[in-house]
Structure formats: structure tokens, C-alpha cells
Coordinates of C-alpha atoms in Angstrom, one line a residue:
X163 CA 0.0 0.0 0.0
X164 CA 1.5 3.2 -1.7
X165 CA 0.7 6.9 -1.7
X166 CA -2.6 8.1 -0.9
X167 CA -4.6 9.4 -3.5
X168 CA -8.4 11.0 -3.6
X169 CA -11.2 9.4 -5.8
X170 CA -13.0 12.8 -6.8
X171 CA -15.2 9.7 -8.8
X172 CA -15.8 7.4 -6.0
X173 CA -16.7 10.8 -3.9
X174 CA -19.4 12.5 -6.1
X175 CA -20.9 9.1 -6.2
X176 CA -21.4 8.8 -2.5
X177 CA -22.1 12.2 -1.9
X178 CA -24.5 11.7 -4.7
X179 CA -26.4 8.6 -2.5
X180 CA -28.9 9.4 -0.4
X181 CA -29.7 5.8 0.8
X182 CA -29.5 5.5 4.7
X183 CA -26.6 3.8 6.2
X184 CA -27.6 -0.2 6.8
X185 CA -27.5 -0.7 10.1
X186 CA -24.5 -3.5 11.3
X187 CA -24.7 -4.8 14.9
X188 CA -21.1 -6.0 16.2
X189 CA -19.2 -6.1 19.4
X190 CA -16.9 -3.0 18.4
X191 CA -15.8 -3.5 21.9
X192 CA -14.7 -7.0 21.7
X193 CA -13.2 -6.2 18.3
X194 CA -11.0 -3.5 19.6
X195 CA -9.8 -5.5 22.8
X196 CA -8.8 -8.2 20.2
X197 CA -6.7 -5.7 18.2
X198 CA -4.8 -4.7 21.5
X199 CA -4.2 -8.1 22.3
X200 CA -2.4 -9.3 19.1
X201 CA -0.8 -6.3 19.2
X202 CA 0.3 -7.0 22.8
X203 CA 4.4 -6.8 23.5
X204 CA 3.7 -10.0 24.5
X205 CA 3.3 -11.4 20.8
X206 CA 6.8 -9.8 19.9
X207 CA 5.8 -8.5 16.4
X208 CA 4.1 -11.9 15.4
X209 CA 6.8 -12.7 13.3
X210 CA 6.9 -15.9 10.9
X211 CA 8.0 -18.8 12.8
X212 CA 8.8 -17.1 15.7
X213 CA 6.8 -18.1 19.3
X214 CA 4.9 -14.9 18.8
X215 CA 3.7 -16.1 16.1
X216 CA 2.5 -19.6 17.8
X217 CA 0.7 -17.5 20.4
X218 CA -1.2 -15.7 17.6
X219 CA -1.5 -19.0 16.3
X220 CA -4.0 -20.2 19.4
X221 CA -5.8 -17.3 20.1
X222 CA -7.0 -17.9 16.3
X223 CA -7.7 -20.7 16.8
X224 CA -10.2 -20.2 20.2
X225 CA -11.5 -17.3 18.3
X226 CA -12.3 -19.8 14.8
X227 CA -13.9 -22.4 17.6
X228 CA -15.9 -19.9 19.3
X229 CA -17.4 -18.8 15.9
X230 CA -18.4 -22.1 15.0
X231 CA -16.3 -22.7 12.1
X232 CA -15.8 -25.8 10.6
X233 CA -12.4 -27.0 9.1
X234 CA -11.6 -27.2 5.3
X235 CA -8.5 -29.1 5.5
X236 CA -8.5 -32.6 7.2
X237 CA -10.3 -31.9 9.5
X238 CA -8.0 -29.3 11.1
X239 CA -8.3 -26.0 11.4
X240 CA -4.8 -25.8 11.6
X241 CA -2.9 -25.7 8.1
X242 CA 0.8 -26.3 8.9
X243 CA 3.4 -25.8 6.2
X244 CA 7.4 -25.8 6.3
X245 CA 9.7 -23.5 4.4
X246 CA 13.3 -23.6 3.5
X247 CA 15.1 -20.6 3.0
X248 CA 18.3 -21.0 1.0
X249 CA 21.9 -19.9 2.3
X250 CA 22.2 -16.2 2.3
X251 CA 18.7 -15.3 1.0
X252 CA 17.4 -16.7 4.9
X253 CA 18.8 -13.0 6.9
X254 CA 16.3 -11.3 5.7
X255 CA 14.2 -13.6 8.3
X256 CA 16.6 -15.2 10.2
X257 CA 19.6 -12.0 11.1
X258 CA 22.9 -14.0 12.4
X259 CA 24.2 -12.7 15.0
X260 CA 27.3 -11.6 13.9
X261 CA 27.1 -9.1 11.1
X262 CA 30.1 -9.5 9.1
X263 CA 29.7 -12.6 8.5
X264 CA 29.9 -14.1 4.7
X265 CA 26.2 -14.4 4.1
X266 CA 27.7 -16.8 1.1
X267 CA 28.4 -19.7 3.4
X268 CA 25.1 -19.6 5.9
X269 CA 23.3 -22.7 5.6
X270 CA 20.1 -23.2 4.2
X271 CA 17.1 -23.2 7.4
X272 CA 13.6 -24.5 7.4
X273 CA 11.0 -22.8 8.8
X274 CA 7.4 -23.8 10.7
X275 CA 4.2 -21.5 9.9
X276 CA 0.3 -22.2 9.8
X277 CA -2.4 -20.7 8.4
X278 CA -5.9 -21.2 10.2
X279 CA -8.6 -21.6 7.8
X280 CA -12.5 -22.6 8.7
X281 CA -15.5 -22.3 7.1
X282 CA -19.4 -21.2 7.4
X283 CA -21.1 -23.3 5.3
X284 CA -23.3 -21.4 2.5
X285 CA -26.4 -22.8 0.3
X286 CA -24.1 -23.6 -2.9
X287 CA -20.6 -25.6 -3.4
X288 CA -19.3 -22.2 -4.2
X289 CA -17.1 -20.1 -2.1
X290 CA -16.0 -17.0 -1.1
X291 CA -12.1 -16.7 0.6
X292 CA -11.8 -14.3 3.2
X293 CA -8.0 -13.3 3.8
X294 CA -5.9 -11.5 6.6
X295 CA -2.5 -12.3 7.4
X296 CA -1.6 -12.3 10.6
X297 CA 2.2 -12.1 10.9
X298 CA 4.5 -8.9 11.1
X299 CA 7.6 -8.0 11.2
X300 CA 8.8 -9.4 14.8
X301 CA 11.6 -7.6 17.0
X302 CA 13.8 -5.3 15.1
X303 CA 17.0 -3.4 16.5
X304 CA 16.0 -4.4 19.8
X305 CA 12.5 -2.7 19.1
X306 CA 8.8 -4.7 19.1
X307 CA 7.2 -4.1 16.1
X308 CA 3.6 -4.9 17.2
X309 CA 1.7 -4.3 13.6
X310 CA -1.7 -3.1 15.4
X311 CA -2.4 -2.0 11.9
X312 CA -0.6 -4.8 9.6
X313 CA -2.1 -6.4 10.3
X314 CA -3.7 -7.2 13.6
X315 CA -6.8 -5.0 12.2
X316 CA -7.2 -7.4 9.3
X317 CA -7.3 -10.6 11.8
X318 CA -9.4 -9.4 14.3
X319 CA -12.3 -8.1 11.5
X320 CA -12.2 -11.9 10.3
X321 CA -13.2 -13.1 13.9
X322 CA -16.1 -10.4 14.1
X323 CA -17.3 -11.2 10.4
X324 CA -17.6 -14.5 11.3
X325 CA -19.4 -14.1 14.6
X326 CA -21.9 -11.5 12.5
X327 CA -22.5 -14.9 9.6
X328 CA -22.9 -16.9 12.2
X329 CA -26.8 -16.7 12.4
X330 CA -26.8 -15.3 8.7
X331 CA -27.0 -17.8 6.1
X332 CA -25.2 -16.5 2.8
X333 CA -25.4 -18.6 -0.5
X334 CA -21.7 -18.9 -0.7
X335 CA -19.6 -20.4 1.7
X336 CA -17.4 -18.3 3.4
X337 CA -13.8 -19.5 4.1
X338 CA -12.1 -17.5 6.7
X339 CA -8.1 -18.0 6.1
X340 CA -5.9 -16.2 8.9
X341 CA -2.9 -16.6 6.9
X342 CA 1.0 -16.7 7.7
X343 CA 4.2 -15.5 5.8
X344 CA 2.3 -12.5 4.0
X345 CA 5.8 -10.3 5.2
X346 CA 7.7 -12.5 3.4
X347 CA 6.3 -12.6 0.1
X348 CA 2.7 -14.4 1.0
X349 CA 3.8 -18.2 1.8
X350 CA 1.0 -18.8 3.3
X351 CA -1.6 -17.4 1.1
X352 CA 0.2 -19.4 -1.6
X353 CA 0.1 -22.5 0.4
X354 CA -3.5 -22.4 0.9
X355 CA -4.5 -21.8 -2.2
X356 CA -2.0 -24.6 -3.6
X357 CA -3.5 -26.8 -1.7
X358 CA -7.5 -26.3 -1.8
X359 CA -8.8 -29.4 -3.6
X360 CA -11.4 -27.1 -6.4
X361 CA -10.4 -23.8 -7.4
X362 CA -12.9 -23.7 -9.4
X363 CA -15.8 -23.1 -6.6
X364 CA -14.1 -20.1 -5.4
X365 CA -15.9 -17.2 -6.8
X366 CA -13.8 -14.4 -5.1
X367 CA -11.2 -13.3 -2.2
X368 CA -11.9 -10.8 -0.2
X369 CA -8.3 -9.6 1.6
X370 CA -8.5 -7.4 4.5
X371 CA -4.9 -5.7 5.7
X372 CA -4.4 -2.6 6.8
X373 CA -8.0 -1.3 7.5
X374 CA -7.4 0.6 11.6
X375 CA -5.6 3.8 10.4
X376 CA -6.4 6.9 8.6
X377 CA -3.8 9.8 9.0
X378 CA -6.3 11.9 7.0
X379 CA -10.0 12.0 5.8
X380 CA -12.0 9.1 6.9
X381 CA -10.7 6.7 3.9
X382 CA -11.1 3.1 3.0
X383 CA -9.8 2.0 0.2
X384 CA -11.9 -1.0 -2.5
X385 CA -9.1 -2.2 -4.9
X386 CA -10.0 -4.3 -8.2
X387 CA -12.6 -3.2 -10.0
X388 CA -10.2 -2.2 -12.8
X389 CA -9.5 -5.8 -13.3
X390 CA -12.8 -6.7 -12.2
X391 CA -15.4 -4.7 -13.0
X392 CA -18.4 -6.9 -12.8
X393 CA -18.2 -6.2 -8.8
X394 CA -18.9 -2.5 -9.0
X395 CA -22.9 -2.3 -8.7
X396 CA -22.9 -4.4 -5.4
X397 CA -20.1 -2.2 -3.6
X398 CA -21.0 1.2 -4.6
X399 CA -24.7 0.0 -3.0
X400 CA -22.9 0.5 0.4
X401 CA -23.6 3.6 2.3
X402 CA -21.7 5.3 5.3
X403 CA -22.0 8.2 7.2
X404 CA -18.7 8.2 8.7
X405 CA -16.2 6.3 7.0
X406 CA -15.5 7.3 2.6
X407 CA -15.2 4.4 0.6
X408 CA -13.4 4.9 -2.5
X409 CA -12.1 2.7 -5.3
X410 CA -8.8 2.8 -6.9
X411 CA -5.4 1.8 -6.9
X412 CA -5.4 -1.1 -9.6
X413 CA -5.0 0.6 -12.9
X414 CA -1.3 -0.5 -14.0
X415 CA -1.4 2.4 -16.3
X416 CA -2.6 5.0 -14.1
X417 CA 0.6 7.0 -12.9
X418 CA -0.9 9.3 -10.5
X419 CA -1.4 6.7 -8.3
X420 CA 0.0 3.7 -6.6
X421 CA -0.7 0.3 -7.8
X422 CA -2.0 -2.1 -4.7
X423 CA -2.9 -4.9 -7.5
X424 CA 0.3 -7.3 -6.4
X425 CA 0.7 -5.5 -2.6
X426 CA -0.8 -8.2 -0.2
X427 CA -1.9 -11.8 -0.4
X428 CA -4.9 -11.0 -2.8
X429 CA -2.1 -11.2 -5.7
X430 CA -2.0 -14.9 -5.0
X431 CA -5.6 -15.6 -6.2
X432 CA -4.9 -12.5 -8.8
X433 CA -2.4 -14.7 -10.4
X434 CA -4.4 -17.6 -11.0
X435 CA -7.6 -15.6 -12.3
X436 CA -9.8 -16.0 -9.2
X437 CA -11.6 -12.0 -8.5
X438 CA -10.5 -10.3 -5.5
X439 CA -11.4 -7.1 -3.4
X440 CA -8.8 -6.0 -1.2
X441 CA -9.9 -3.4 1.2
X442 CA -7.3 -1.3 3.0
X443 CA -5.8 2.3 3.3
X444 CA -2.5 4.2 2.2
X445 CA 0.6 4.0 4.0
X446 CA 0.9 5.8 6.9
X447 CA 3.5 7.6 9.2
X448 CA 3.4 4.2 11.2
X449 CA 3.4 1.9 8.6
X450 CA 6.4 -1.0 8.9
X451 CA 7.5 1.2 12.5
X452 CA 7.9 0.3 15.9
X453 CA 4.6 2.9 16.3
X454 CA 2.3 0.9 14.7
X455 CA 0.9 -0.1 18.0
X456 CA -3.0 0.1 19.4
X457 CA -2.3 3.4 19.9
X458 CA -2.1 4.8 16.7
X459 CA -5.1 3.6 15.3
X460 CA -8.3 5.1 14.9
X461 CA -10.7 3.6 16.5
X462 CA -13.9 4.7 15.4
X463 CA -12.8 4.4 11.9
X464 CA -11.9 0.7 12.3
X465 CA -15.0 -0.2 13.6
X466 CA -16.8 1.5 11.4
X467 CA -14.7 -0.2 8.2
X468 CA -15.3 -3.1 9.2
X469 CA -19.2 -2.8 9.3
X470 CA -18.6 -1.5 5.5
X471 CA -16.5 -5.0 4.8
X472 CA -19.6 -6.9 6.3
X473 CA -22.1 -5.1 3.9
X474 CA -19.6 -5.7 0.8
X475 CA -19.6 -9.9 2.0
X476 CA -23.5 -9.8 1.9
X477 CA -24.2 -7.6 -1.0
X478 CA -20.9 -9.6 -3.0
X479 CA -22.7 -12.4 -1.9
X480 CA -25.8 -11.7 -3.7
X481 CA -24.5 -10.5 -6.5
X482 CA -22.2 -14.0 -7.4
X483 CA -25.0 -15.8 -6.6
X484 CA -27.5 -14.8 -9.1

């Protein structure tokens, strides 16, 4: 997630709606609490393979449970996976400790992750993918770097979208996937989706990271309808009266602004030709710093995004469906 850029387009045209707000009931409270939690010293940054990361790990896991979700993978929720790093390509992870060291003769090292990946079943085989990674960047220079924004936000809105389908039947089933190793190029994301048995019956991803923190207008960000612009009428249905939701950043060929296409794990389902939606905001002074802690977000705004996330699910939903 690049610059931030206004959508004088996606403005007018909510300006221009005089449809009243749907009203979304969640537990904002229990959504923010969860955000502070992952975000928590304690978690050390929830870097990949790091016990920070199994800690995030379980708390998933009791929040999947407590949702009623049922597994997709042998009947786990729990999606393990391994990866080897080779030689001097593994510091970027893995620092030695001594710095001058030739990187040239560091041995290769395999690495432990998970993603945690349940399901709500729908009235069709076909599904919809809902995506937040969960890792960050771990401890750097002696300094935590708790990603309360990236993307603790992201993980926490999958636990209260599921809780909110719960008692709502959709026609699609909805696959949560708290994914792993989205810091490090989307290993997990890619492992999940290498892995899931029919392709075919996924109709679209939905990838949620980054959506706690706006430094300036109330802004959240729908990416891909320039590559998929057959999901337009459902999402410009949805109405706010405190948070803007604009469209943008997915035109390759649009040089004013930044191109999120390839910028989180939705690229993964991009690249084999499955829709997505990524919802998010620009960088921000806090972005991939020690400071993006529970702090700096904006509450109010968070909540209220993730309300508009729930209305794009069911109105997406719809719309696939027919």
C-alpha cells in the first residue's frame, strides 16, 4: 500500500447517495480488545516462525472455535506448512548474529508457519475466501514491532465477520483464512490456495490488511474493480455516514497513483484468475514502525470499516450468486 490518492469519482458518487446507512450490529468492543491483544508486546511482532507467532496462532484458533467454524482441511483448522530458505537469501528472516559474517556460506534453514482456515457453510458448493494475514515484522533493533495496523486489524475483523454470519446464512460459503508469511512474500496465502482441492468453486477473495488507520479524511480503500469490474454495482450500494469508501489503486497504467494490485496476499488468487477485493488504506506515518501499536489507530474508523467490509460480504454475496 503506496501513496494516498483521492477518488474525486468514488466521492461524487457517495455524496451523490442518499440511501440511509444499513444498520450493522457487532461487538466494536470485543473487536477493539482483540486488536490490543495481538498487538500486545507479548506477541513480539508476530513474526513468521517465531513463538509470537504460535501465540497468535491459538488465540486464532479459540476465536475460529468460538465462531463455529468448521475445518476445510483434514479436518483441522490448523494448516501447517514448512519452508526452506536458502543460504544467504534466509537474513532477511533469520539475522545471524554476527554481522560480518559471509552471508555466502550460511546454511540453508527450514522454517514452521500455519495458516488457520475454517469455514461457514453457505447454500451452494461455491465459495468465497476471506484473507488477513496475521504475521509482522517481529523484533527489530531491539525494538517490538507490534503491527496493530498490519495487520492485527485485518485478523481481528475476520473473527467479528464470522461471529456476524454466524446466524446469517449467505449462498456462498465463506472460508475465513488467517494466513501466515504475507511479510515475506505471501507463503501462506500461496500454500493455501495450492492446496485447496477445487479452485474452481471459489468465486472471489476478499483480503482485508491494513484497515485501523487513517492519517487523513476518513478513507477506505476498495481495490480491483479495474481488473474486475463486474463487482462494482454491489459495492457502490454500500452507504456510510462516517467512513468514505473509494475505489482505486489497480490501474497498472494510471501513474498518478500507486498500484495495490500485487501489494498483499490478494495477488496470489490474482495470479491464478480467481476476483478479489482488497480493502485497506495508504501507508501511513506508522506503517512497517515500531509505532504501529494500538495506539495509533483510529478507533472509530476501524470499527466502522469493518461494518462496511460486512455489507460488501453480503451484497458480493448476492451478486455471485445470481
Amino acid at each position: 500500500m503506496k501513496t494516498k490518492l483521492f477518488s474525486v469519482v468514488a466521492f461524487l458518487m457517495l455524496l451523490g447517495s442518499c440511501n440511509k446507512p444499513k444498520l450493522i450490529e457487532i461487538d466494536s468492543e470485543r473487536l477493539l480488545e482483540t486488536v490490543k491483544i495481538l498487538s500486545d508486546d507479548s506477541y513480539e511482532g508476530r513474526a513468521f516462525s517465531k513463538p509470537g507467532s504460535k501465540k497468535a496462532q491459538n488465540l486464532i484458533l479459540e476465536r475460529f472455535n468460538e465462531a463455529g467454524l468448521q475445518p476445510v482441511f483434514n479436518n483441522n483448522l490448523l494448516q501447517e506448512f514448512s519452508h526452506t530458505f536458502k543460504g544467504k537469501n534466509r537474513q532477511d528472516v533469520f539475522p545471524i548474529e554476527k554481522p560480518n559474517q559471509n552471508y555466502s556460506n550460511v546454511p540453508d534453514t527450514t522454517a514452521y508457519g500455519a495458516n488457520i482456515v475454517g469455514m461457514l457453510k453457505g447454500e451452494s458448493a461455491k465459495s468465497i475466501v476471506i484473507t488477513a494475514h496475521y504475521d509482522h515484522l517481529g523484533i527489530r533493533d531491539d525494538k517490538i514491532y507490534n503491527g496493530a495496523d498490519d495487520n492485527a486489524s485485518g485478523t481481528a475483523a475476520l473473527f467479528t465477520i464470522a461471529e456476524y454470519f454466524k446466524t446469517r446464512p449467505t449462498k456462498h460459503n465463506l472460508i475465513f483464512a488467517a494466513v501466515d508469511a504475507e511479510e515475506i512474500g505471501s507463503l501462506g496465502a500461496e500454500y493455501f490456495l495450492k492446496n485447496y482441492s477445487d479452485k474452481s468453486n471459489i468465486n472471489l477473495n476478499i483480503n482485508l490488511d491494513m484497515i485501523a488507520h487513517s492519517d487523513y479524511d476518513p478513507e477506505l480503500f476498495g481495490c480491483g474493480l479495474f481488473h474486475y469490474p463486474d463487482l462494482r454495482r454491489p459495492l457502490e450500494k454500500i452507504n456510510s455516514d462516517k467512513v468514505i469508501l473509494l475505489f482505486g489503486h489497480d490501474d497498472p497504467e494510471n501513474t498518478e497513483q500507486s498500484d495495490w494490485t500485487f501489494s498483499s496476499d490478494h495477488r496470489v488468487f490474482h495470479r491464478q484468475k480467481i476476483p478479489f477485493m482488497y480493502f485497506g488504506v495508504p501507508d501511513h506515518k506508522d506503517y512497517h514502525r515500531h509505532t504501529d501499536t494500538f495506539g495509533s489507530i483510529n478507533q472509530e474508523f476501524y470499527v466502522e470499516a469493518v461494518k462496511i467490509i460486512i455489507q460488501a460480504v453480503e451484497n458480493l454475496d448476492e451478486h455471485l450468486a445470481d
